[in-house]
Amino acid sequence: MHIKLRLIIALLALLLLSAPASLWAAFGEDIEKPKPEFTPDNGDWIAKLVPRGKSSSIQIRFHMEGGTMTHLSHLEFAPGQFPKIDPKNFRSDQFMVQADTTPGGEVKLSVGSTYFTSATELWGPKAGTPLIWGTVGATNVGLPDQTNILTFTVRDGGPLDADGQVNGHITVHFGPRDSFWGYAIGTLLIRFFGVFIVLAVLEVGMIISGGVFQRLEARSKRSAPAPMAVEQTVEEEGTVTPQMAAAIALAIHLNSGAGRGGSTASSGQPEGSPWSQTGRAKLMADRMPVFDRRHHK
Amino acid sequence: MSWQYVFELIQNILISQTGLPHLSWGQALMLFVSLIFMYLAIAKNFEPLLLLPIGFGIFLTNFPLAPIMGYTAEGNPDLIRYFYKFGVETEIIPCVIFLGLGAMTDFGPLIANPKTLIIGAGAQLGVFATYIGVLLCGFTLKEAATVGIIGGADGPTTIYLTAKLAPHLLGANALAAYSYMAMVPLIQPPVMRLLTTKKQRLIRMRQMRHVSAREKLFFPLIGCGLICFLIPAVAPLMGMFMFGNLMRESLVVKRLSDTAQNALMNIVTIFLGVSVGATMQAEIFLNWKPLLIFGFGMLDFVICTAGGIITVHIMNLFLKDKINPLIGSAGVSAVPMSARVSHNEGLREDPNNWLLMHAMGPNLAGVIGTAGAAGMFIAMFQ
């Protein structure tokens, strides 16, 4: 056993020491980056994407009042460009929306999806600190069809307009933010207790079915015909002889010894009952003739 | 034909058609790793049924230019890529293995003592704790789920979940799961002794009731029905598991049950092992993640073992007939190894305390619990 453990440790150490730095770079790579596809839909735009931590795609609908969306794309940050933004918190990607409106005018942008929850916020660059993102003050409204719509207002040349100029063109950078750790830990706890609930339901089901089956068994035993007289005689006559008792005791003794997995002589376990002693002695006596046989060459 | 031409020809053949000039350090290392796993399987009998094919898969896939795990110029898969594509990627093999496991399993101890199901749930603690730990190390949510499930000590479930959520980690996860399953007798006893007192280890449990053949026959239907209603995502695994068990308990399809337990199980084990091994190509496998997976896998096992024992302690606060906490460690689903470890630890304290059948209850509950946890993860990422 110990050699196995040592070999495993040696193997791990070998792998650790021999991996060059270039190979270690694979660690921490953003392999779940969403790749949304945008399609216009009756004046709105729809983004279809597989968010982080999901296997199936979702849809996000973009709707604008007071202006016209001209272009939508997802925001691609250069590595280290926004060190204070953790992309993990933006599970359904960050977006850039370009729109036309009247110079100095205001547009109302709504972003809706069944993927959003009441805890989803819209975050964008804070006024005067483009490297730091914070909430854009969107209102979150839940609809009966489980869609949550987040709405916020952008003024041409205002703090949320990335070009910062009053020119009738608005560029907004933002992303729907769900706390990554909040989601990870919250859902984890729910699912851990979910396993308990599932198995507890199964337990209840088994207890109920067990009770039913035991009752059925008892009823079928009661209704079964009485045992035959011959069988009764056998049971009555089946008294335990000293030989049988010794054999049973030996079996129990050997079984206990085998379970310990070590030598019975050196294991420090008690020697056993008189029954087992008798059984052993009888067995050894029976084996003696075997050892006394002559060898044929 | 000049000598120079002949030399050029030989040189071209050596460079373009033989593997040696293309051998990278990583491939050489992986060839060495494969030899170690084959040694452990053959010489040390260390989970040989899986580590031998996995080891050979690693061996075969790390020869440069060998058409094993890639695609031909026409886009057709190479030999083992075929096995992988149709067996593992489609999630067929883990389900077929569950069919065989179901046909091999006697649910009697669990039916006789259904409260051990809760121990199986408690032993999933490590699955969820490791999930958080792995996330802290920068793994994605899906990757973390597949690493967490290793602690459930259920190879087919680990492979099933990994193939679904993070196929690039399949080799590392499968290897960690099977390696640690083989190390259950080493990992669990210290944890068991640490978390129990001598008095608790001496607890004798009441003889289990007799379970009728009719009750065993209905269990797969009741169990499968309830679980599939509550966690539909796990229906493929649980359905096959319970179908295998139904074949066994029905006693009318002995040939099918025998095939599921033996021939079919052996066939898919060969393809599974070789395919999983072949995913461990040097350029994919040699990075930080497999190392962390091995580290967290060990931690996962320890926490799962502790989770089962702690669950028994909590249950004992409310139960009149106390449960020996040593059977809590059997809540990980390494069947029947962890039950045997519980039994042997019990015998160390009292040579006449027979815990094996009592420990089989949580052991089987662990199989269901791990599959349930996997179903929870699958549902979470759907």
XYZ file of C-alpha atoms in Angstrom:
679
model
C 0.000 0.000 0.000
C 2.721 2.440 0.974
C 4.593 1.957 -2.257
C 1.463 2.952 -4.186
C 1.195 6.157 -2.230
C 4.855 6.954 -2.695
C 4.608 6.312 -6.411
C 1.605 8.612 -6.765
C 3.373 11.388 -4.842
C 6.527 10.933 -6.919
C 4.459 11.066 -10.093
C 2.746 14.280 -9.048
C 6.055 15.868 -8.032
C 7.564 14.889 -11.355
C 4.702 16.454 -13.270
C 4.925 19.605 -11.168
C 8.660 20.037 -11.630
C 8.803 19.223 -15.297
C 6.012 21.445 -16.596
C 7.508 24.563 -18.182
C 6.031 27.997 -17.537
C 4.441 28.151 -20.980
C 2.265 25.177 -20.173
C 1.136 26.649 -16.883
C -0.324 29.582 -18.758
C -3.356 27.441 -19.585
C -4.489 28.023 -16.055
C -7.041 30.762 -15.492
C -7.801 31.150 -19.181
C -11.234 32.611 -19.924
C -12.531 29.591 -21.809
C -16.202 30.391 -21.271
C -16.206 33.778 -22.939
C -19.660 34.280 -24.483
C -19.765 34.859 -28.231
C -23.091 36.573 -28.914
C -24.733 36.780 -32.324
C -26.848 39.878 -32.903
C -29.899 40.011 -35.149
C -32.295 42.946 -35.699
C -35.943 42.233 -34.927
C -38.648 44.848 -35.665
C -36.545 47.778 -34.499
C -35.181 45.845 -31.526
C -32.015 43.792 -31.485
C -31.654 40.281 -30.131
C -28.397 38.817 -28.835
C -28.146 35.024 -28.769
C -25.346 33.646 -26.632
C -24.254 30.866 -24.304
C -23.532 32.587 -20.997
C -20.768 31.571 -18.640
C -21.628 28.455 -16.688
C -24.421 27.326 -19.017
C -24.689 24.690 -21.709
C -27.666 26.101 -23.591
C -28.068 29.462 -25.296
C -30.154 32.382 -24.056
C -31.606 35.445 -25.746
C -31.307 39.065 -24.665
C -33.614 41.621 -26.267
C -32.428 45.240 -26.647
C -35.128 47.895 -27.060
C -34.651 51.651 -27.372
C -37.018 54.590 -27.009
C -36.054 58.111 -28.114
C -33.435 56.924 -30.604
C -32.464 54.239 -33.089
C -29.918 51.536 -32.422
C -27.455 51.422 -35.308
C -24.943 48.847 -34.165
C -24.532 46.295 -31.362
C -21.439 44.328 -30.485
C -19.907 42.640 -27.499
C -17.121 44.421 -25.681
C -13.754 42.780 -26.085
C -11.317 43.956 -23.440
C -7.602 43.667 -23.977
C -5.938 41.649 -21.184
C -5.347 43.940 -18.233
C -7.297 46.836 -19.760
C -9.819 46.845 -16.941
C -8.059 45.235 -14.016
C -10.902 46.049 -11.643
C -13.574 44.367 -13.737
C -14.018 40.672 -13.113
C -15.547 39.249 -16.303
C -16.898 36.312 -14.270
C -19.486 38.675 -12.804
C -20.753 39.468 -16.288
C -21.992 36.011 -17.101
C -23.993 37.128 -20.100
C -21.216 39.279 -21.584
C -20.588 43.038 -21.845
C -22.035 45.019 -24.719
C -21.508 48.158 -26.761
C -24.626 49.807 -28.188
C -24.390 52.615 -30.732
C -27.470 54.715 -31.408
C -28.582 57.903 -33.150
C -30.741 60.502 -31.467
C -31.224 64.256 -31.515
C -28.116 66.173 -30.360
C -28.247 66.416 -26.590
C -31.280 64.144 -26.508
C -32.023 61.245 -24.166
C -32.684 57.626 -25.029
C -34.202 54.944 -22.844
C -32.496 51.571 -23.312
C -34.211 48.379 -22.127
C -32.476 45.025 -21.914
C -34.665 41.986 -21.221
C -34.154 38.247 -20.859
C -35.590 35.259 -19.047
C -32.016 34.612 -17.931
C -31.952 37.755 -15.788
C -33.138 37.622 -12.211
C -34.382 40.259 -9.809
C -30.773 40.529 -8.567
C -29.346 41.342 -12.005
C -27.949 44.856 -12.342
C -26.619 46.790 -15.295
C -23.109 48.056 -14.800
C -21.110 50.492 -16.915
C -18.194 52.926 -16.576
C -18.626 55.331 -13.665
C -18.690 59.013 -14.529
C -15.137 60.370 -14.773
C -13.561 56.977 -14.012
C -13.808 54.898 -17.194
C -11.661 52.131 -15.723
C -14.012 51.574 -12.816
C -17.438 50.192 -13.452
C -20.500 50.642 -11.294
C -24.258 50.427 -11.572
C -25.898 52.589 -14.228
C -29.014 52.889 -12.101
C -31.249 50.642 -14.212
C -34.691 49.691 -12.944
C -35.398 45.961 -12.907
C -38.966 44.906 -13.667
C -40.064 41.282 -13.584
C -42.813 40.154 -15.987
C -45.178 37.203 -15.457
C -43.428 35.227 -18.231
C -40.268 35.211 -16.051
C -38.611 37.903 -18.182
C -36.765 40.622 -16.285
C -36.368 43.940 -18.082
C -33.675 46.395 -17.020
C -34.142 49.961 -18.216
C -31.849 52.981 -17.976
C -31.509 56.406 -19.560
C -28.537 57.719 -21.533
C -28.083 61.356 -22.483
C -26.094 62.333 -25.593
C -22.803 63.702 -24.249
C -23.747 62.598 -20.730
C -21.663 60.452 -18.355
C -22.808 57.148 -19.881
C -22.108 58.262 -23.462
C -18.654 56.827 -24.187
C -17.810 59.419 -26.864
C -18.634 62.214 -24.402
C -19.736 64.600 -27.155
C -23.090 66.192 -27.906
C -23.266 65.068 -31.521
C -26.467 63.046 -31.870
C -24.541 59.778 -31.615
C -24.570 57.712 -28.440
C -22.172 54.907 -27.571
C -22.927 52.984 -24.390
C -20.722 50.354 -22.750
C -22.449 48.160 -20.199
C -23.042 44.633 -19.022
C -25.703 42.756 -17.044
C -24.027 41.858 -13.775
C -24.894 38.907 -11.549
C -22.605 38.334 -8.599
C -20.544 35.310 -9.532
C -19.815 34.223 -5.961
C -23.333 34.979 -4.843
C -24.640 32.714 -7.572
C -22.014 30.017 -7.069
C -22.450 29.731 -3.310
C -26.198 30.317 -3.288
C -26.982 27.696 -5.891
C -24.504 25.339 -4.297
C -26.175 25.426 -0.904
C -29.576 24.951 -2.480
C -28.351 21.983 -4.480
C -26.535 20.384 -1.555
C -29.715 20.469 0.487
C -31.527 19.403 -2.673
C -29.611 16.107 -2.597
C -30.777 15.649 1.016
C -34.348 16.388 0.040
C -34.276 13.961 -2.894
C -32.842 11.163 -0.783
C -35.195 11.994 2.083
C -38.166 11.705 -0.302
C -36.771 8.382 -1.494
C -36.396 7.296 2.134
C -40.011 8.159 2.871
C -41.084 6.297 -0.268
C -39.089 3.257 0.787
C -40.417 3.325 4.346
C -43.993 3.455 3.061
C -43.462 0.754 0.444
C -41.508 -1.320 2.988
C -44.444 -1.132 5.396
C -46.866 -2.195 2.669
C -44.697 -5.110 1.578
C -44.088 -6.280 5.143
C -47.835 -6.263 5.783
C -48.428 -8.217 2.567
C -45.775 -10.749 3.554
C -47.281 -11.147 7.001
C -50.738 -11.642 5.517
C -49.510 -14.246 3.011
C -47.715 -16.106 5.837
C -50.882 -16.146 7.930
C -52.943 -17.485 5.038
C -50.375 -20.138 4.072
C -51.229 -23.812 4.991
C -49.825 -25.164 8.262
C -46.412 -26.861 7.988
C -46.446 -30.576 7.345
C -46.085 -32.983 10.254
C -42.892 -34.489 8.779
C -41.137 -31.144 8.862
C -42.115 -30.659 12.481
C -40.638 -34.020 13.336
C -37.388 -33.114 11.624
C -37.143 -29.899 13.625
C -37.856 -31.670 16.851
C -35.343 -34.368 16.073
C -32.777 -31.863 14.853
C -30.950 -31.544 18.150
C -27.429 -30.191 17.949
C -24.817 -32.866 18.367
C -21.434 -32.002 19.930
C -19.813 -32.467 16.496
C -22.198 -30.013 14.845
C -21.715 -27.523 17.623
C -17.956 -27.802 17.298
C -18.147 -27.326 13.536
C -20.351 -24.229 13.894
C -18.055 -22.822 16.557
C -15.059 -23.416 14.338
C -16.737 -21.668 11.422
C -17.523 -18.646 13.594
C -14.018 -18.584 14.985
C -12.350 -18.830 11.574
C -14.665 -16.209 10.178
C -13.779 -13.779 12.961
C -10.118 -14.465 12.394
C -10.363 -13.954 8.621
C -12.100 -10.633 9.128
C -9.180 -9.343 11.156
C -6.924 -10.002 8.194
C -3.900 -10.823 10.327
C -2.454 -13.800 12.089
C -4.757 -14.939 14.847
C -1.817 -15.965 16.984
C -0.242 -12.542 17.056
C -3.325 -10.366 16.795
C -3.872 -10.207 20.518
C -7.510 -11.180 20.160
C -9.110 -13.434 22.793
C -8.726 -17.150 22.176
C -12.431 -17.754 21.733
C -15.055 -19.723 23.547
C -14.785 -23.347 24.726
C -16.927 -24.236 21.690
C -14.357 -22.881 19.293
C -11.527 -24.533 21.243
C -13.291 -27.875 20.987
C -13.942 -27.351 17.288
C -10.320 -26.521 16.611
C -9.061 -29.513 18.538
C -11.436 -31.807 16.656
C -10.431 -30.411 13.304
C -6.729 -30.780 14.048
C -7.285 -34.368 15.177
C -9.127 -35.120 11.924
C -6.312 -33.618 9.880
C -3.593 -35.634 11.569
C -4.097 -38.784 9.449
C -3.542 -36.666 6.350
C -0.139 -35.551 7.563
C 0.693 -39.116 8.646
C 0.346 -40.478 5.078
C 3.397 -41.911 3.428
C 4.985 -39.972 0.591
C 5.038 -41.809 -2.756
C 8.077 -41.076 -4.866
C 20.683 7.064 -58.643
C 23.416 8.760 -56.610
C 24.306 8.055 -52.989
C 23.265 11.602 -52.115
C 19.818 10.886 -53.478
C 19.580 7.712 -51.404
C 20.649 9.590 -48.244
C 18.102 12.341 -48.921
C 15.437 9.711 -49.380
C 16.347 8.029 -46.098
C 16.480 11.408 -44.364
C 13.059 12.351 -45.677
C 11.600 9.054 -44.563
C 13.144 9.414 -41.119
C 11.889 12.969 -40.665
C 8.451 12.791 -42.198
C 7.382 9.228 -41.625
C 8.876 8.159 -38.316
C 7.892 9.501 -34.955
C 11.194 9.779 -33.155
C 12.295 13.186 -34.533
C 8.909 14.605 -33.532
C 8.970 13.335 -29.967
C 8.506 16.225 -27.546
C 9.584 16.241 -23.898
C 5.916 16.262 -22.914
C 5.193 13.122 -24.911
C 8.220 11.403 -23.415
C 6.991 12.339 -19.950
C 3.504 11.056 -20.683
C 4.929 7.780 -22.008
C 6.731 7.450 -18.689
C 3.521 8.281 -16.805
C 1.666 5.604 -18.789
C 4.290 3.034 -17.838
C 3.865 3.936 -14.173
C 0.102 3.456 -14.363
C 0.485 0.150 -16.167
C 3.012 -0.919 -13.527
C 0.589 0.009 -10.740
C -2.180 -1.933 -12.449
C -0.165 -5.049 -13.300
C 2.344 -5.348 -10.488
C 0.386 -3.791 -7.646
C -3.150 -4.733 -8.686
C -4.178 -1.095 -8.358
C -7.707 -0.874 -9.943
C -6.329 -2.925 -12.869
C -9.627 -3.163 -14.738
C -9.453 0.530 -15.504
C -5.908 1.667 -14.883
C -4.486 -0.876 -17.339
C -6.598 0.270 -20.321
C -6.205 3.910 -19.269
C -2.434 3.461 -18.987
C -2.278 1.838 -22.401
C -4.456 4.583 -23.852
C -1.985 7.194 -22.535
C 0.865 5.123 -23.937
C -0.630 4.819 -27.396
C -1.785 8.394 -27.805
C 1.556 9.976 -26.988
C 3.521 8.559 -29.881
C 4.146 11.387 -32.337
C 2.339 11.139 -35.687
C 0.404 8.046 -34.523
C -3.108 8.155 -36.020
C -4.889 7.331 -32.773
C -6.880 10.249 -31.424
C -6.992 12.670 -34.326
C -8.790 12.871 -37.626
C -7.742 11.676 -41.062
C -7.186 14.092 -43.944
C -10.731 13.271 -45.052
C -12.057 14.282 -41.663
C -12.791 10.783 -40.380
C -11.885 10.016 -36.786
C -8.870 7.845 -35.986
C -9.393 4.511 -34.229
C -9.646 5.582 -30.591
C -11.255 8.884 -31.530
C -14.072 6.695 -32.888
C -14.420 4.912 -29.549
C -14.349 8.251 -27.760
C -16.746 9.976 -30.109
C -19.404 7.284 -30.071
C -18.845 5.911 -26.592
C -17.852 8.752 -24.305
C -18.855 11.931 -26.118
C -22.340 10.562 -26.614
C -22.351 9.482 -22.925
C -23.335 5.937 -23.888
C -20.572 4.063 -22.079
C -21.112 5.501 -18.557
C -24.811 4.668 -18.861
C -24.075 1.118 -20.023
C -21.700 0.707 -17.075
C -24.506 1.845 -14.782
C -26.702 -0.831 -16.373
C -24.124 -3.441 -15.421
C -23.701 -1.987 -11.936
C -27.445 -2.122 -11.420
C -27.473 -5.768 -12.477
C -24.695 -6.485 -9.969
C -26.255 -4.642 -7.037
C -28.305 -6.162 -4.251
C -30.273 -3.297 -2.727
C -31.369 -5.437 0.207
C -29.299 -3.634 2.887
C -30.558 -0.247 1.713
C -34.187 -1.377 1.547
C -33.910 -2.895 5.009
C -32.546 0.331 6.473
C -33.702 3.282 4.327
C -32.476 5.901 6.786
C -28.938 5.195 5.554
C -29.945 7.140 2.448
C -29.383 10.316 4.448
C -25.788 9.220 5.105
C -25.329 8.935 1.353
C -26.529 12.523 1.021
C -24.229 13.753 3.818
C -21.253 12.152 2.141
C -21.750 14.505 -0.815
C -20.414 17.346 1.363
C -16.981 17.070 -0.247
C -18.455 17.331 -3.738
C -19.846 20.758 -2.927
C -16.964 21.941 -0.718
C -14.430 21.058 -3.390
C -16.522 22.894 -5.949
C -15.947 26.125 -4.033
C -12.247 25.404 -3.498
C -11.703 24.711 -7.159
C -13.570 27.875 -8.159
C -11.211 29.871 -5.948
C -8.334 28.464 -7.982
C -9.749 29.939 -11.168
C -11.618 26.977 -12.618
C -14.875 27.706 -14.404
C -18.210 26.737 -12.871
C -18.545 23.685 -15.097
C -14.984 22.547 -14.504
C -15.445 22.966 -10.753
C -18.536 20.770 -10.816
C -16.707 17.970 -12.597
C -13.766 18.113 -10.177
C -16.122 18.167 -7.201
C -17.875 14.990 -8.274
C -14.598 13.031 -7.982
C -15.135 12.846 -4.207
C -18.343 10.918 -4.774
C -16.017 8.032 -5.681
C -18.111 6.976 -8.603
C -16.095 6.540 -11.782
C -18.912 6.301 -14.333
C -20.720 9.315 -12.834
C -17.489 11.326 -12.906
C -16.956 10.414 -16.539
C -20.577 11.090 -17.429
C -20.578 14.545 -15.853
C -17.136 15.487 -17.179
C -17.991 14.409 -20.718
C -21.065 16.617 -20.494
C -19.613 19.724 -18.848
C -15.837 19.841 -19.276
C -14.637 17.170 -21.725
C -11.127 18.638 -21.789
C -10.709 17.485 -18.164
C -11.944 13.955 -18.800
C -8.581 12.234 -18.570
C -7.478 13.982 -15.394
C -10.814 13.571 -13.646
C -11.210 9.908 -14.537
C -7.665 9.126 -13.519
C -8.038 10.970 -10.211
C -11.383 9.274 -9.496
C -10.140 5.756 -10.135
C -6.779 6.323 -8.431
C -8.408 7.580 -5.251
C -11.037 4.835 -5.346
C -8.190 2.367 -5.237
C -6.743 4.294 -2.300
C -9.931 4.230 -0.218
C -8.385 1.796 2.324
C -5.532 4.273 2.801
C -7.466 7.539 2.812
C -10.508 6.690 4.904
C -9.291 4.948 8.110
C -7.355 7.935 9.549
C -10.369 10.200 8.976
C -12.678 7.611 10.530
C -10.516 7.263 13.641
C -10.148 11.023 13.948
C -13.881 11.671 13.902
C -15.051 8.847 16.164
C -14.434 7.809 19.744
C -13.707 4.234 20.772
C -17.128 4.041 22.393
C -18.808 5.122 19.150
C -16.807 2.604 17.145
C -18.048 -0.149 19.439
C -21.726 0.561 18.744
C -23.470 -2.618 17.670
C -26.283 -2.146 15.237
C -29.531 -4.044 15.302
C -29.884 -6.988 12.950
C -31.477 -5.850 9.687
C -34.913 -7.084 8.782
C -35.492 -9.626 6.056
C -36.244 -8.083 2.654
C -38.561 -10.119 0.476
C -37.931 -10.813 -3.195
C -41.108 -8.886 -4.038
C -39.841 -5.801 -2.236
C -36.520 -5.994 -4.050
C -38.376 -6.350 -7.339
C -40.384 -3.183 -6.790
C -37.472 -1.097 -5.491
C -36.002 -0.185 -8.914
C -39.413 1.025 -10.083
C -40.121 3.061 -6.959
C -36.553 4.418 -6.721
C -36.266 5.260 -10.403
C -39.713 6.863 -10.446
C -39.055 9.124 -7.476
C -35.576 10.185 -8.553
C -36.557 10.835 -12.159
C -39.495 12.956 -10.996
C -37.253 15.031 -8.744
C -34.072 15.217 -10.854
C -34.988 14.457 -14.470
C -31.457 15.374 -15.568
C -30.108 12.185 -14.029
C -32.673 9.914 -15.729
C -30.191 8.375 -18.231
C -27.844 7.204 -15.469
C -30.458 6.289 -12.898
C -32.736 4.710 -15.503
C -30.016 2.353 -16.691
C -28.966 1.603 -13.113
C -32.449 0.661 -12.045
C -33.170 -1.228 -15.254
C -30.105 -3.370 -14.612
C -31.375 -4.013 -11.100
C -34.857 -4.844 -12.328
C -33.403 -7.450 -14.697
C -31.538 -8.959 -11.751
C -34.431 -9.017 -9.335
C -37.062 -10.141 -11.833
C -35.255 -13.515 -12.151
C -36.840 -14.034 -15.571
C -34.037 -12.628 -17.737
C -31.012 -14.275 -16.185
C -29.191 -14.323 -19.515
C -29.640 -10.578 -20.002
C -28.692 -9.853 -16.418
C -25.615 -12.028 -16.729
C -24.605 -10.287 -19.960
C -25.064 -6.844 -18.425
C -22.988 -7.821 -15.395
C -20.176 -9.521 -17.252
C -19.718 -9.490 -21.012
C -21.269 -6.101 -21.748
C -19.636 -4.457 -18.753
C -16.250 -5.850 -19.728
C -16.571 -4.744 -23.332
C -17.484 -1.159 -22.496
C -14.815 -1.031 -19.781
C -12.168 -1.793 -22.407
C -13.377 0.986 -24.701
C -13.894 3.420 -21.840
C -10.441 2.885 -20.386
C -8.582 3.164 -23.662
C -10.619 6.195 -24.775
C -10.151 8.046 -21.492
C -6.436 7.272 -21.524
C -6.135 8.496 -25.097
C -7.502 11.918 -24.130
C -4.326 12.478 -22.119
C -2.177 13.779 -24.898
C 0.846 15.708 -23.629
C -0.172 19.007 -25.207
C -3.591 18.852 -23.531
C -2.800 17.153 -20.254
C 0.407 18.786 -19.097
C -0.640 21.952 -17.340
C -1.621 23.087 -13.870
C -5.156 21.862 -13.936
C -4.566 18.093 -13.708
C -2.189 18.681 -10.811
C -4.787 20.710 -8.972
C -7.423 18.130 -9.821
C -5.328 15.425 -8.161
C -4.813 17.647 -5.115
C -8.452 18.600 -4.783
C -9.554 15.038 -5.520
C -7.756 13.850 -2.387
C -9.259 16.661 -0.309
C -12.652 15.859 -1.789
C -12.440 12.227 -0.675
C -11.450 13.240 2.828
C -14.331 15.720 3.146
C -16.832 13.230 1.708
C -15.692 10.622 4.229
C -15.977 13.175 7.031
C -19.377 14.308 5.729
C -20.795 10.795 5.998
C -19.459 10.307 9.529
C -20.686 13.711 10.713
C -24.114 12.953 9.262
C -24.266 9.782 11.365
C -23.301 11.763 14.482
C -26.132 14.203 13.768
C -28.596 11.368 13.106
C -27.590 9.664 16.344
C -28.763 12.729 18.271
C -32.302 11.857 17.211
C -32.276 8.060 16.901
C -33.069 5.543 19.593
C -31.172 2.733 17.868
C -27.770 4.320 17.383
C -25.846 3.925 14.153
C -22.157 3.051 14.288
C -20.494 6.154 12.799
C -17.917 3.984 11.048
C -20.519 3.164 8.410
C -20.776 6.888 7.619
C -17.567 6.736 5.631
C -19.224 4.204 3.327
C -21.433 7.028 2.080
C -18.903 7.576 -0.691
C -19.953 5.265 -3.458
C -16.817 3.161 -3.885
C -18.810 -0.088 -3.772
C -18.008 -2.299 -1.935
C -14.557 -1.107 -0.961
C -15.600 1.654 1.411
C -18.149 -0.659 3.079
C -15.372 -3.165 3.587
C -13.175 -0.463 5.118
C -15.974 0.383 7.579
C -16.335 -3.300 8.415
C -12.613 -3.798 8.992
C -12.348 -0.689 11.146
C -15.251 -2.007 13.220
C -13.544 -5.378 13.603
C -10.373 -3.689 14.870
C -12.332 -2.467 17.862
C -14.623 -5.449 18.334
C -13.908 -8.682 16.440
C -17.538 -9.707 16.688
C -19.095 -6.511 15.399
C -20.207 -7.225 11.842
C -20.753 -3.938 10.058
C -20.427 -5.038 6.443
C -24.100 -5.337 5.587
C -24.961 -2.228 7.617
C -22.272 -0.318 5.680
C -23.633 -1.512 2.345
C -26.730 0.640 2.923
C -24.913 4.000 2.921
C -22.587 2.659 0.245
C -25.507 2.117 -2.136
C -27.044 5.386 -0.984
C -23.742 7.001 -1.983
C -24.170 5.742 -5.546
C -27.639 7.277 -5.688
C -26.448 10.431 -3.883
C -23.523 10.981 -6.253
C -25.770 10.470 -9.254
C -28.204 12.920 -7.636
C -25.442 15.492 -7.141
C -24.381 15.013 -10.762
C -27.982 15.541 -11.829
C -28.100 18.729 -9.767
C -24.998 20.015 -11.537
C -26.315 19.094 -14.966
C -29.591 20.879 -14.227
C -27.674 23.905 -12.950
C -25.827 24.342 -16.232
C -28.662 23.514 -18.606
